[in-house]
Short mmCIF file of C-alpha atoms in Angstrom, two decimals:
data_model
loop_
_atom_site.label_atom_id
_atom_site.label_comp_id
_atom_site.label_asym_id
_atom_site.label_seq_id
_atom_site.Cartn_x
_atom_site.Cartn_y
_atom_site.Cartn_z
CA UNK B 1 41.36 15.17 -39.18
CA UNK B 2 41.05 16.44 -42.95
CA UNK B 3 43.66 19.24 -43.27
CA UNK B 4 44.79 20.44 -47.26
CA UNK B 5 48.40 22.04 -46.97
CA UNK B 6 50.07 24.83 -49.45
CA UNK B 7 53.11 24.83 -48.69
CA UNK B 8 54.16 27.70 -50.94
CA UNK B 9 53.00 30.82 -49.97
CA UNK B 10 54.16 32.91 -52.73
CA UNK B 11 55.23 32.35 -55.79
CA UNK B 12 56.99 34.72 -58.58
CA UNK B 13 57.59 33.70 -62.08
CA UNK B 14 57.98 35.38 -65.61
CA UNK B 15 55.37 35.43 -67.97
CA UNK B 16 55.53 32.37 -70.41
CA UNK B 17 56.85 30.05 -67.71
CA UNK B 18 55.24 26.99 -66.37
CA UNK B 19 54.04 26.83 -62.87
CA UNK B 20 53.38 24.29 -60.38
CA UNK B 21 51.28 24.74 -57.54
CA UNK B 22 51.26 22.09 -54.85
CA UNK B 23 48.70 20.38 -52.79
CA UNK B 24 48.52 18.04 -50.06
CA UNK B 25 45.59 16.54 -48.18
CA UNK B 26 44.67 14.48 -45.68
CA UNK B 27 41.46 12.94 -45.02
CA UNK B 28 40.14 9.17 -43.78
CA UNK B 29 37.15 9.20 -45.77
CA UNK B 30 37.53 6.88 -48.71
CA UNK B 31 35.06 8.68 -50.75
CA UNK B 32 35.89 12.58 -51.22
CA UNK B 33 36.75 15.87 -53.67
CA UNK B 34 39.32 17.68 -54.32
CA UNK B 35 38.98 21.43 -55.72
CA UNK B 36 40.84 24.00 -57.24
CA UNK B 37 39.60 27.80 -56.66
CA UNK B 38 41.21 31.05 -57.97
CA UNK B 39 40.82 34.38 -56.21
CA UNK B 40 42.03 36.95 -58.79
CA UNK B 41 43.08 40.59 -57.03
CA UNK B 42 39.03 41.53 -57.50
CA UNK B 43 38.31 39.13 -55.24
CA UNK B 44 35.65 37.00 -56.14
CA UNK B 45 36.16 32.78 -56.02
CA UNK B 46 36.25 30.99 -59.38
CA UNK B 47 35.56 27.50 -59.54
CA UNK B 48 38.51 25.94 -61.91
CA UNK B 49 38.29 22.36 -60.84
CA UNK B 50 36.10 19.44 -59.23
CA UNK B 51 38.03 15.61 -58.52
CA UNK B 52 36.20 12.91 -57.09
CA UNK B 53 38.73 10.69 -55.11
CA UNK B 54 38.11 7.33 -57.84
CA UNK B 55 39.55 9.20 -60.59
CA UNK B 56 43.35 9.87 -60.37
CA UNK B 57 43.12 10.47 -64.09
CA UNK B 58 44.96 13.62 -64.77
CA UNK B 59 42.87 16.37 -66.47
CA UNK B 60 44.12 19.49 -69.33
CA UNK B 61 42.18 22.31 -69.68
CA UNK B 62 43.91 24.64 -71.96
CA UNK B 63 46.64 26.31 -70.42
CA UNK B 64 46.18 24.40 -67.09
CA UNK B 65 46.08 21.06 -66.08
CA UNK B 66 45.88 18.65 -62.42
CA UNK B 67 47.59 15.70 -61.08
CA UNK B 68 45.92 13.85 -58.77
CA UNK B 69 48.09 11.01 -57.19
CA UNK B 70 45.77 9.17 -53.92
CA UNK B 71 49.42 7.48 -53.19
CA UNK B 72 50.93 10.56 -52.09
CA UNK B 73 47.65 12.75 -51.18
CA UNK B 74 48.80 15.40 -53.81
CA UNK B 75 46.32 17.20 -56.28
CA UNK B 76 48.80 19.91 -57.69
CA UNK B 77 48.25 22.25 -60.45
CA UNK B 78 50.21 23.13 -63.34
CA UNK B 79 49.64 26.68 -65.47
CA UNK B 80 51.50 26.32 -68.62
CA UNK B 81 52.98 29.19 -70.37
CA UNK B 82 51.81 31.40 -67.93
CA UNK B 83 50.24 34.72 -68.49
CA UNK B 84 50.01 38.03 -66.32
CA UNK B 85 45.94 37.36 -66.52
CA UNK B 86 47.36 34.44 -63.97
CA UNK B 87 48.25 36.79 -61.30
CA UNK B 88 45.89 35.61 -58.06
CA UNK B 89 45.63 33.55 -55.06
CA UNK B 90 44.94 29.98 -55.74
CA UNK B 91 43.59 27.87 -53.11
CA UNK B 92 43.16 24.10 -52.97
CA UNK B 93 40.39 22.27 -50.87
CA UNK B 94 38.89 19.58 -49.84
CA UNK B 95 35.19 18.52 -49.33
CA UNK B 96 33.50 16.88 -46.66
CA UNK B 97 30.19 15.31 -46.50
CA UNK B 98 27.67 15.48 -43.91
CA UNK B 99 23.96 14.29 -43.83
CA UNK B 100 24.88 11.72 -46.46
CA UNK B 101 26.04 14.44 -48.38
CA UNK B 102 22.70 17.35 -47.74
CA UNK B 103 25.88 19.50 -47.15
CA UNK B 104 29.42 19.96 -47.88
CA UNK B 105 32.08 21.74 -45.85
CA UNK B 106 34.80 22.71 -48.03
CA UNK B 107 38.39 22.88 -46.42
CA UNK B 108 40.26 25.26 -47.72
CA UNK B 109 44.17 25.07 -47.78
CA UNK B 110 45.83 28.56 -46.86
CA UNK B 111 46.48 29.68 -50.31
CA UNK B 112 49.17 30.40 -52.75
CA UNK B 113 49.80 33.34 -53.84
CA UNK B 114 50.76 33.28 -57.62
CA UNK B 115 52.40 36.56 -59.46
CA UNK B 116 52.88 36.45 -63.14
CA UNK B 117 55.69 38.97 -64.50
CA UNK B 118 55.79 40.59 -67.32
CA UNK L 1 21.95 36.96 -64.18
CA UNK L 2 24.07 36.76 -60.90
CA UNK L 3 23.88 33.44 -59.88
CA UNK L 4 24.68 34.03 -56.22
CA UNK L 5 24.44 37.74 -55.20
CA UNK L 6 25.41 38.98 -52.31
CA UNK L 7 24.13 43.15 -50.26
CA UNK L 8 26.15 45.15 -49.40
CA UNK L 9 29.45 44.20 -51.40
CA UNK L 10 31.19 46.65 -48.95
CA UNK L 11 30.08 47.47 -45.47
CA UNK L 12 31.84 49.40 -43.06
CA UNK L 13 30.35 49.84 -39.75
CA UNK L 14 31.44 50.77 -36.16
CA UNK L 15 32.06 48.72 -33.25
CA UNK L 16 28.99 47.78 -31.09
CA UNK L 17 26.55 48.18 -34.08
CA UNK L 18 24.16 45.37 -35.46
CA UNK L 19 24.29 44.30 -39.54
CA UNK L 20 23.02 42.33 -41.88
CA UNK L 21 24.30 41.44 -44.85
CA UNK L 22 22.01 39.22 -47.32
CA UNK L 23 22.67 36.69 -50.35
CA UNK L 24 20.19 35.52 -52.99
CA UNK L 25 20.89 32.35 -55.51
CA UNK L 26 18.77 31.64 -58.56
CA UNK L 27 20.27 28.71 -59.46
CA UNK L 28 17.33 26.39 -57.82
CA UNK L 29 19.95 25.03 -54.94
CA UNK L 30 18.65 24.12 -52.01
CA UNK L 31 21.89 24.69 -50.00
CA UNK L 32 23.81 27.22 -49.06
CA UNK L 33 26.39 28.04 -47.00
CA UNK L 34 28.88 31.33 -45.31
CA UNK L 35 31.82 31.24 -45.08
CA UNK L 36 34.76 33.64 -43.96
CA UNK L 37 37.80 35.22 -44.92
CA UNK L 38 40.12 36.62 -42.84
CA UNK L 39 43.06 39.43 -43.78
CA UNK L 40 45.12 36.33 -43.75
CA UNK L 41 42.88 35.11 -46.74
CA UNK L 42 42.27 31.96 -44.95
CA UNK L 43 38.94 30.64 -45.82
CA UNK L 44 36.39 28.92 -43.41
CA UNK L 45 32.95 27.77 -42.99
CA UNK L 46 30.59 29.19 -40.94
CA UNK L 47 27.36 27.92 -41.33
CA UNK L 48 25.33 25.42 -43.97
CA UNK L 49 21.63 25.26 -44.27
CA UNK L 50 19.75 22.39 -46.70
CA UNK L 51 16.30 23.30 -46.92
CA UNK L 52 16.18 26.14 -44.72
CA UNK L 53 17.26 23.90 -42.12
CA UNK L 54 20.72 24.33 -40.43
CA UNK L 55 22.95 21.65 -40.96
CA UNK L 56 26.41 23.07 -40.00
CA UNK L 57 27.82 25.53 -37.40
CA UNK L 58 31.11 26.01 -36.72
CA UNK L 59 31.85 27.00 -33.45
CA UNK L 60 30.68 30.64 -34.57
CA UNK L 61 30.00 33.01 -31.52
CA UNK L 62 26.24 33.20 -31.07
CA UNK L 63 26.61 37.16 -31.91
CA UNK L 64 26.23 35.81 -36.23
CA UNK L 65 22.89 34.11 -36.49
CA UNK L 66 21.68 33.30 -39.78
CA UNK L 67 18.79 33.25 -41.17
CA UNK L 68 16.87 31.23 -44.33
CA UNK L 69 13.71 32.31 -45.28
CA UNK L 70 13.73 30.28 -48.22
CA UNK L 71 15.96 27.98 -50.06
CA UNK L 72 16.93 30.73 -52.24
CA UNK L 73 17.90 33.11 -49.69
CA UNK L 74 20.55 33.21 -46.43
CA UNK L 75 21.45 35.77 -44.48
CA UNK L 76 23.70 36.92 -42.05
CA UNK L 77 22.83 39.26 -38.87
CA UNK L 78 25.62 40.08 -36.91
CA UNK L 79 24.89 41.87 -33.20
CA UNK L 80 27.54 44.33 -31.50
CA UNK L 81 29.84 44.05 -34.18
CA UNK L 82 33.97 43.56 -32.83
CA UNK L 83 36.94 44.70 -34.85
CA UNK L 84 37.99 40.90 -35.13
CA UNK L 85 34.70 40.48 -37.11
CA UNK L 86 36.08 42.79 -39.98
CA UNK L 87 36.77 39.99 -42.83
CA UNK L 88 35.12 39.04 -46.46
CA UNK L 89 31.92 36.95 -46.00
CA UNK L 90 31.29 34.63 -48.96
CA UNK L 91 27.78 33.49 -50.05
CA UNK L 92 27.75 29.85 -51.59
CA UNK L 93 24.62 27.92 -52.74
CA UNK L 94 24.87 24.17 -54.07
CA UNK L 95 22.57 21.47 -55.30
CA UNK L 96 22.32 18.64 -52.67
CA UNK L 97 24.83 15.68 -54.21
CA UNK L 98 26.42 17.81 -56.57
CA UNK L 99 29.28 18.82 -54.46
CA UNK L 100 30.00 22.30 -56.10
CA UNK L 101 29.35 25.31 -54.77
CA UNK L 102 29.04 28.51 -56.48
CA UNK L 103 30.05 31.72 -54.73
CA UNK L 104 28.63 35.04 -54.19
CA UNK L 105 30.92 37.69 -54.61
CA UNK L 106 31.38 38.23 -51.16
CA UNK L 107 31.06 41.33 -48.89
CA UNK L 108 34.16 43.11 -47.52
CA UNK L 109 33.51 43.95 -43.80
CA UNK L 110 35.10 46.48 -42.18
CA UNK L 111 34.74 47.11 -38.35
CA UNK L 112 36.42 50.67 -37.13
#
């Protein structure tokens, strides 16, 4: 069954420190994405990240970057130096094709919730 | 321009009443999708439709049909609305093979 865990439910840091947030999935299609969303305290869903399962390359975007690692079914996120501006609930998901991919049904992992200090 | 836009952003409502709440993308996708979040935040999909036809529905009770009029519109009806229906309903559209979907806002539910 495809399942995407986040183990950490919460997490609390101080502004300027690095955070990883971890991601686990499980799936037994070969071909397959990985996402990244953010959910700041407004609530909408912002789209930070697309991986297609035949590129473990690890990807920097500023301030955050991925690591994508098919051996151990992780796609965890780093935010470097982080900033209060970071403060939201980040979730991780997976996508699953259907129709020969007409559709998509993302799986969402339960979320982390990620506070920046001041 | 909203891409994906999504009436009523808020909606409160009380038990036993019928709603609708509707979502619009101009992006030119010809899927789109609802999905729901509970006070637990956990996200899940309801329904997909490609091409006004629907493609997924997940075990939903038959009390939320939606509806697609066109490819750039789905929405939601929900009949004699329960307090366990109070959640955030997201909007999502996508172009078929692209494999990212771009949310509505959503629409905060309450049920009293």
């Amino acid at each position: 069954a495809q399942k995407v865990t986040q183990a950490q439910t919460e997490i609390s840091v101080v502004e300027k420190e690095d955070v990883t947030l971890d991601c686990v999935y499980e799936t037994r299609d070969t071909t397959y994405y990985l996402f990244w969303y953010k959910q700041p305290p407004s609530g909408e869903l912002v789209f930070l990240i697309r991986r297609n399962s035949f590129d473990e390359q690890n990807e920097i975007s500023g301030r955050y970057s991925w690591n994508f690692q098919k051996s151990t079914s992780s796609f965890n996120f780093t935010i470097t130096a982080s900033q209060v501006v970071d403060s939201a609930v980040y979730f991780c998901a997976l996508s699953e094709a259907f129709y020969g991919g007409a559709t998509n049904k993302l799986i969402f992992g339960t979320g982390t919730l990620l506070a920046v200090q001041p | 321009d909203t891409a994906v836009s999504q009436t009523p952003k808020y909606l409160v409502t009380q038990m036993g009443n019928d709603k609708s709440i509707k979502c619009e993308q101009n992006l030119g996708h010809d899927t789109m999708y609802w999905y729901k979040q509970d006070s637990k935040k956990f996200l899940k999909i309801m329904f997909s439709y490609n091409n006004k036809e629907l493609i997924i529905n997940e075990t939903v009770p038959n009390r939320f049909s939606p509806k697609s009029p066109d490819k750039a519109h789905l929405n939601l009806h929900i009949n004699s609305l329960e307090l366990g229906d109070s959640a955030v309903y997201f909007c999502a559209s996508e172009l078929t093979g692209n494999t990212e979907a771009f949310f509505g806002q959503g629409t905060r539910l309450t049920v009293v």
